[in-house]
């Protein structure tokens, strides 16, 4: 292996007599040159911020990734993240390391730094539930969300609120990047109004994995009247999708916090008695896009989190 390039696996060709090619990837590059390849502006900015901090610790130029150095200093990078960020579970740690690996994968690298992520699950990280006050779901749904719906005059805002009220509190950007038009499903998240399924693409998800889950017919029927001809759930007045950041205030939703809604629903989800633990975990992973550990540590009140931690420790 060259010090300046990573030689990837030879390509597989249908003709065994054809000449094989080898992928050659630069092991030192400026992440700024990849900005247009990132799935979102926010993810690019977050990645650059993290890289600058890591590089300052390693003595590297601000926005350059030197894969040789990152590989040799892997343990040092992990320790830096654990010492300087609030990491409550393995999901939080792997997410940070995945952010560092993302630009490497964009240039075609799939070597040691990427593969070592699996070893992070073996590190002894004690789950630390966050200290917070969470609004009970009944109060959140019947008071906060319903009141906001009555005051909202924007079709996009009403769709978002109806999604939350019906029990689908996705991150806002996931709803913004959703269409009901089948011909656009390869580029956007897709809500199938006929089959009552919501499909989320990895490039439009914080956790960078695809997922799908069932939605109710009642929800689909409730939002039909607000969907513009373009098919986007959250659209401008002319029906075109938003390209930049969208806040609830942009779509006439006031007095609502997405984080508070998700906190409330996840606490309700893990505290309910009418479904199994496996079903609760499916709701966490598919709808809210959390691991069970993340849900307990970040999105449930302390007494419930401590109770579930005790179960996990048994």
Short mmCIF file of C-alpha atoms in Angstrom, two decimals:
data_model
loop_
_atom_site.label_atom_id
_atom_site.label_comp_id
_atom_site.label_asym_id
_atom_site.label_seq_id
_atom_site.Cartn_x
_atom_site.Cartn_y
_atom_site.Cartn_z
CA UNK A 1 0.00 0.00 0.00
CA UNK A 2 1.34 3.38 -0.98
CA UNK A 3 1.65 6.08 1.65
CA UNK A 4 -0.15 8.53 -0.63
CA UNK A 5 -2.92 6.34 -2.02
CA UNK A 6 -5.26 3.61 -0.87
CA UNK A 7 -5.47 0.73 -3.33
CA UNK A 8 -9.00 -0.60 -3.19
CA UNK A 9 -10.13 -4.10 -4.20
CA UNK A 10 -9.94 -4.99 -7.87
CA UNK A 11 -13.18 -4.57 -9.75
CA UNK A 12 -15.10 -7.73 -10.63
CA UNK A 13 -15.57 -8.15 -14.36
CA UNK A 14 -17.93 -10.57 -16.14
CA UNK A 15 -15.19 -11.59 -18.57
CA UNK A 16 -12.49 -13.51 -16.72
CA UNK A 17 -10.01 -12.64 -19.47
CA UNK A 18 -10.65 -8.91 -19.18
CA UNK A 19 -8.05 -6.78 -17.44
CA UNK A 20 -8.92 -5.96 -13.84
CA UNK A 21 -8.77 -2.39 -12.62
CA UNK A 22 -7.82 -1.25 -9.14
CA UNK A 23 -9.44 1.67 -7.35
CA UNK A 24 -6.80 4.22 -6.31
CA UNK A 25 -7.91 6.65 -3.62
CA UNK A 26 -5.91 9.65 -2.35
CA UNK A 27 -5.16 9.30 1.35
CA UNK A 28 -4.82 13.04 1.91
CA UNK A 29 -7.48 15.43 0.64
CA UNK A 30 -9.30 18.68 1.42
CA UNK A 31 -12.85 17.99 2.60
CA UNK A 32 -13.97 21.37 1.22
CA UNK A 33 -13.59 19.94 -2.30
CA UNK A 34 -16.37 17.46 -1.49
CA UNK A 35 -18.97 19.95 -0.24
CA UNK A 36 -21.37 19.40 -3.16
CA UNK A 37 -21.30 15.62 -2.54
CA UNK A 38 -22.62 15.84 1.04
CA UNK A 39 -26.25 14.89 1.57
CA UNK A 40 -27.05 18.23 3.22
CA UNK A 41 -25.46 21.59 4.00
CA UNK A 42 -25.91 21.03 7.74
CA UNK A 43 -24.18 17.66 7.64
CA UNK A 44 -21.26 19.19 5.73
CA UNK A 45 -20.92 22.01 8.28
CA UNK A 46 -21.08 19.59 11.20
CA UNK A 47 -18.47 17.37 9.59
CA UNK A 48 -16.10 20.29 8.95
CA UNK A 49 -16.49 21.50 12.54
CA UNK A 50 -15.62 18.07 13.94
CA UNK A 51 -12.67 17.59 11.55
CA UNK A 52 -11.20 20.97 12.52
CA UNK A 53 -11.27 19.99 16.21
CA UNK A 54 -9.73 16.59 15.56
CA UNK A 55 -7.07 18.09 13.29
CA UNK A 56 -6.19 20.73 15.86
CA UNK A 57 -5.54 17.91 18.31
CA UNK A 58 -3.51 15.94 15.72
CA UNK A 59 -1.60 18.96 14.38
CA UNK A 60 -3.07 18.73 10.86
CA UNK A 61 -4.36 21.50 8.56
CA UNK A 62 -7.94 22.54 9.39
CA UNK A 63 -9.95 20.91 6.63
CA UNK A 64 -7.61 18.19 5.39
CA UNK A 65 -8.05 14.50 6.16
CA UNK A 66 -4.85 12.47 6.20
CA UNK A 67 -6.11 8.89 6.29
CA UNK A 68 -2.71 7.50 7.29
CA UNK A 69 -2.68 9.72 10.38
CA UNK A 70 -6.35 9.06 11.18
CA UNK A 71 -5.69 5.30 11.00
CA UNK A 72 -2.59 5.39 13.19
CA UNK A 73 -4.21 7.73 15.74
CA UNK A 74 -7.61 5.98 15.81
CA UNK A 75 -7.57 5.27 19.56
CA UNK A 76 -6.45 8.83 20.28
CA UNK A 77 -9.37 10.20 18.21
CA UNK A 78 -11.85 7.99 20.07
CA UNK A 79 -10.48 9.17 23.43
CA UNK A 80 -10.71 12.81 22.31
CA UNK A 81 -14.36 12.40 21.39
CA UNK A 82 -15.19 10.66 24.67
CA UNK A 83 -13.38 13.38 26.64
CA UNK A 84 -14.82 16.38 24.78
CA UNK A 85 -18.39 15.41 23.84
CA UNK A 86 -21.37 14.18 25.82
CA UNK A 87 -21.44 10.55 24.71
CA UNK A 88 -24.21 8.68 26.49
CA UNK A 89 -24.17 5.45 24.48
CA UNK A 90 -22.43 3.55 21.70
CA UNK A 91 -24.74 5.06 19.10
CA UNK A 92 -23.45 8.54 19.98
CA UNK A 93 -19.83 7.43 19.63
CA UNK A 94 -20.32 5.53 16.38
CA UNK A 95 -22.22 8.52 14.95
CA UNK A 96 -19.24 10.81 15.61
CA UNK A 97 -16.81 8.34 14.07
CA UNK A 98 -19.16 7.84 11.11
CA UNK A 99 -19.09 11.60 10.54
CA UNK A 100 -15.29 11.45 10.25
CA UNK A 101 -15.48 8.41 7.96
CA UNK A 102 -18.12 9.93 5.66
CA UNK A 103 -15.76 12.11 3.53
CA UNK A 104 -13.34 9.18 3.31
CA UNK A 105 -16.11 7.04 1.82
CA UNK A 106 -16.98 9.84 -0.58
CA UNK A 107 -13.53 9.55 -2.16
CA UNK A 108 -13.89 5.75 -2.36
CA UNK A 109 -11.98 4.68 0.75
CA UNK A 110 -13.23 1.64 2.68
CA UNK A 111 -10.18 0.69 4.71
CA UNK A 112 -9.22 0.28 8.36
CA UNK A 113 -10.68 3.52 9.73
CA UNK A 114 -14.15 2.67 8.38
CA UNK A 115 -14.04 -1.01 9.33
CA UNK A 116 -12.96 -0.36 12.92
CA UNK A 117 -16.33 1.20 13.75
CA UNK A 118 -17.63 -2.26 14.66
CA UNK A 119 -15.10 -2.49 17.50
CA UNK A 120 -16.59 0.59 19.18
CA UNK A 121 -19.57 -1.47 20.39
CA UNK A 122 -17.20 -3.35 22.71
CA UNK A 123 -16.08 -0.25 24.59
CA UNK A 124 -17.48 -0.03 28.16
CA UNK A 125 -19.63 3.11 27.94
CA UNK A 126 -22.05 3.55 30.84
CA UNK A 127 -25.39 4.85 29.63
CA UNK A 128 -26.16 8.22 31.25
CA UNK A 129 -29.82 9.27 31.00
CA UNK A 130 -30.32 12.98 30.41
CA UNK A 131 -31.94 15.05 33.14
CA UNK A 132 -35.09 16.59 31.70
CA UNK A 133 -38.74 17.33 32.30
CA UNK A 134 -40.93 15.73 29.66
CA UNK A 135 -44.54 16.64 28.86
CA UNK A 136 -46.86 13.58 29.04
CA UNK A 137 -47.92 12.46 25.56
CA UNK A 138 -51.66 12.95 26.16
CA UNK A 139 -51.03 16.55 27.17
CA UNK A 140 -48.61 17.08 24.27
CA UNK A 141 -51.05 15.67 21.72
CA UNK A 142 -54.38 16.99 23.00
CA UNK A 143 -53.20 20.42 24.15
CA UNK A 144 -49.94 21.53 22.54
CA UNK A 145 -50.31 19.92 19.09
CA UNK A 146 -54.07 20.26 18.65
CA UNK A 147 -53.94 23.91 19.74
CA UNK A 148 -51.11 24.58 17.28
CA UNK A 149 -53.12 22.86 14.53
CA UNK A 150 -56.11 25.12 15.18
CA UNK A 151 -53.90 28.21 14.84
CA UNK A 152 -51.97 27.00 11.77
CA UNK A 153 -53.08 28.20 8.33
CA UNK A 154 -50.18 26.80 6.31
CA UNK A 155 -50.94 23.46 4.57
CA UNK A 156 -47.39 22.23 5.15
CA UNK A 157 -47.59 23.11 8.82
CA UNK A 158 -50.88 21.27 9.18
CA UNK A 159 -49.38 18.15 7.55
CA UNK A 160 -46.43 18.17 9.98
CA UNK A 161 -48.72 18.61 12.98
CA UNK A 162 -51.06 15.85 11.79
CA UNK A 163 -48.06 13.52 11.40
CA UNK A 164 -47.11 14.21 15.01
CA UNK A 165 -50.66 13.89 16.32
CA UNK A 166 -51.07 10.51 14.61
CA UNK A 167 -47.85 9.23 16.19
CA UNK A 168 -45.21 9.81 13.52
CA UNK A 169 -42.84 12.37 15.09
CA UNK A 170 -40.08 12.21 12.50
CA UNK A 171 -37.29 14.76 12.45
CA UNK A 172 -38.54 17.80 10.58
CA UNK A 173 -36.05 17.53 7.70
CA UNK A 174 -37.25 13.97 7.03
CA UNK A 175 -40.79 15.24 6.51
CA UNK A 176 -39.55 18.20 4.45
CA UNK A 177 -37.77 15.75 2.13
CA UNK A 178 -40.88 13.58 1.64
CA UNK A 179 -43.04 13.33 -1.46
CA UNK A 180 -46.16 11.33 -2.35
CA UNK A 181 -45.22 11.29 -6.05
CA UNK A 182 -43.98 7.78 -7.02
CA UNK A 183 -41.81 9.12 -9.85
CA UNK A 184 -39.74 11.10 -7.32
CA UNK A 185 -39.20 8.35 -4.75
CA UNK A 186 -35.65 7.62 -5.91
CA UNK A 187 -34.62 11.15 -4.88
CA UNK A 188 -36.87 11.85 -1.90
CA UNK A 189 -38.44 10.08 1.05
CA UNK A 190 -41.73 8.59 -0.12
CA UNK A 191 -45.12 8.38 1.59
CA UNK A 192 -47.27 5.81 -0.19
CA UNK A 193 -50.85 6.97 0.35
CA UNK A 194 -52.27 3.79 -1.18
CA UNK A 195 -50.22 1.19 0.71
CA UNK A 196 -49.96 3.39 3.82
CA UNK A 197 -46.18 3.14 4.14
CA UNK A 198 -43.50 5.74 4.74
CA UNK A 199 -40.07 5.14 3.18
CA UNK A 200 -37.02 7.12 4.34
CA UNK A 201 -33.84 7.22 2.25
CA UNK A 202 -30.42 7.15 3.97
CA UNK A 203 -29.36 10.44 2.35
CA UNK A 204 -32.34 12.19 3.97
CA UNK A 205 -31.92 10.65 7.41
CA UNK A 206 -29.67 11.69 10.27
CA UNK A 207 -28.63 8.09 10.94
CA UNK A 208 -27.80 7.43 7.25
CA UNK A 209 -29.79 4.19 6.93
CA UNK A 210 -32.92 3.41 4.93
CA UNK A 211 -36.06 2.50 6.83
CA UNK A 212 -39.79 2.04 6.32
CA UNK A 213 -42.83 1.77 8.55
CA UNK A 214 -46.60 1.52 8.30
CA UNK A 215 -48.87 4.54 8.77
CA UNK A 216 -52.61 4.58 9.34
CA UNK A 217 -55.25 5.12 6.68
CA UNK A 218 -56.69 7.82 8.94
CA UNK A 219 -53.44 9.78 8.76
CA UNK A 220 -53.23 9.48 4.97
CA UNK A 221 -56.86 10.59 4.59
CA UNK A 222 -56.32 13.52 6.97
CA UNK A 223 -53.45 15.06 5.01
CA UNK A 224 -54.63 14.49 1.42
CA UNK A 225 -56.44 17.82 1.21
CA UNK A 226 -53.27 19.75 2.12
CA UNK A 227 -50.82 18.12 -0.31
CA UNK A 228 -50.00 20.37 -3.31
CA UNK A 229 -49.96 19.09 -6.90
CA UNK A 230 -46.17 18.83 -6.75
CA UNK A 231 -46.57 16.04 -4.17
CA UNK A 232 -44.21 17.43 -1.51
CA UNK A 233 -45.51 17.30 2.06
CA UNK A 234 -43.71 20.53 2.93
CA UNK A 235 -43.65 22.95 0.01
CA UNK A 236 -43.55 26.63 -0.77
CA UNK A 237 -46.69 28.45 -1.91
CA UNK A 238 -45.89 27.57 -5.53
CA UNK A 239 -45.55 23.87 -4.62
CA UNK A 240 -41.76 23.69 -5.00
CA UNK A 241 -39.72 21.97 -2.29
CA UNK A 242 -37.57 23.82 0.22
CA UNK A 243 -33.85 23.61 -0.51
CA UNK A 244 -32.48 25.13 2.70
CA UNK A 245 -33.29 24.77 6.36
CA UNK A 246 -36.95 24.83 7.37
CA UNK A 247 -38.19 25.64 10.86
CA UNK A 248 -41.66 25.15 12.28
CA UNK A 249 -42.14 28.92 12.31
CA UNK A 250 -41.51 28.97 8.53
CA UNK A 251 -44.64 26.87 8.08
CA UNK A 252 -46.81 28.72 10.61
CA UNK A 253 -46.39 26.27 13.50
CA UNK A 254 -45.97 28.08 16.81
CA UNK A 255 -45.57 26.94 20.40
CA UNK A 256 -44.18 23.53 19.38
CA UNK A 257 -40.67 22.08 19.71
CA UNK A 258 -39.79 19.06 17.57
CA UNK A 259 -37.43 17.84 20.27
CA UNK A 260 -40.10 18.13 22.97
CA UNK A 261 -42.59 16.25 20.78
CA UNK A 262 -40.10 13.43 20.17
CA UNK A 263 -39.11 13.33 23.86
CA UNK A 264 -42.76 13.05 24.83
CA UNK A 265 -43.62 10.37 22.31
CA UNK A 266 -40.57 8.22 23.03
CA UNK A 267 -41.28 8.36 26.76
CA UNK A 268 -44.88 7.34 26.05
CA UNK A 269 -43.63 4.61 23.71
CA UNK A 270 -41.33 2.98 26.26
CA UNK A 271 -43.77 3.43 29.12
CA UNK A 272 -46.90 1.96 27.50
CA UNK A 273 -48.23 -1.46 28.49
CA UNK A 274 -50.27 -2.39 25.40
CA UNK A 275 -47.37 -3.48 23.18
CA UNK A 276 -44.32 -5.71 23.58
CA UNK A 277 -40.76 -4.54 24.16
CA UNK A 278 -39.90 -5.65 20.62
CA UNK A 279 -42.68 -3.47 19.23
CA UNK A 280 -41.44 -0.52 21.28
CA UNK A 281 -37.96 -0.95 19.87
CA UNK A 282 -39.33 -1.13 16.32
CA UNK A 283 -41.10 2.20 16.83
CA UNK A 284 -37.83 3.69 18.11
CA UNK A 285 -35.72 2.41 15.23
CA UNK A 286 -38.19 2.80 12.37
CA UNK A 287 -40.23 5.91 13.21
CA UNK A 288 -37.97 7.96 15.47
CA UNK A 289 -34.72 6.52 14.07
CA UNK A 290 -33.19 5.76 17.48
CA UNK A 291 -31.45 2.74 18.87
CA UNK A 292 -33.02 1.45 22.08
CA UNK A 293 -30.01 2.72 24.03
CA UNK A 294 -30.30 6.19 22.51
CA UNK A 295 -34.02 6.29 23.20
CA UNK A 296 -33.54 5.43 26.86
CA UNK A 297 -30.57 7.73 27.42
CA UNK A 298 -31.80 10.80 25.56
CA UNK A 299 -35.55 10.63 25.12
CA UNK A 300 -37.10 9.19 28.24
CA UNK A 301 -37.52 10.62 31.70
CA UNK A 302 -35.00 9.54 34.29
CA UNK A 303 -37.16 7.18 36.37
CA UNK A 304 -38.14 5.19 33.28
CA UNK A 305 -34.59 5.24 31.95
CA UNK A 306 -33.19 4.01 35.25
CA UNK A 307 -35.79 1.24 35.41
CA UNK A 308 -34.85 0.04 31.93
CA UNK A 309 -31.14 0.35 32.66
CA UNK A 310 -31.64 -1.96 35.64
CA UNK A 311 -33.30 -4.51 33.33
CA UNK A 312 -30.40 -4.31 30.91
CA UNK A 313 -27.88 -4.81 33.71
CA UNK A 314 -29.60 -7.96 35.02
#
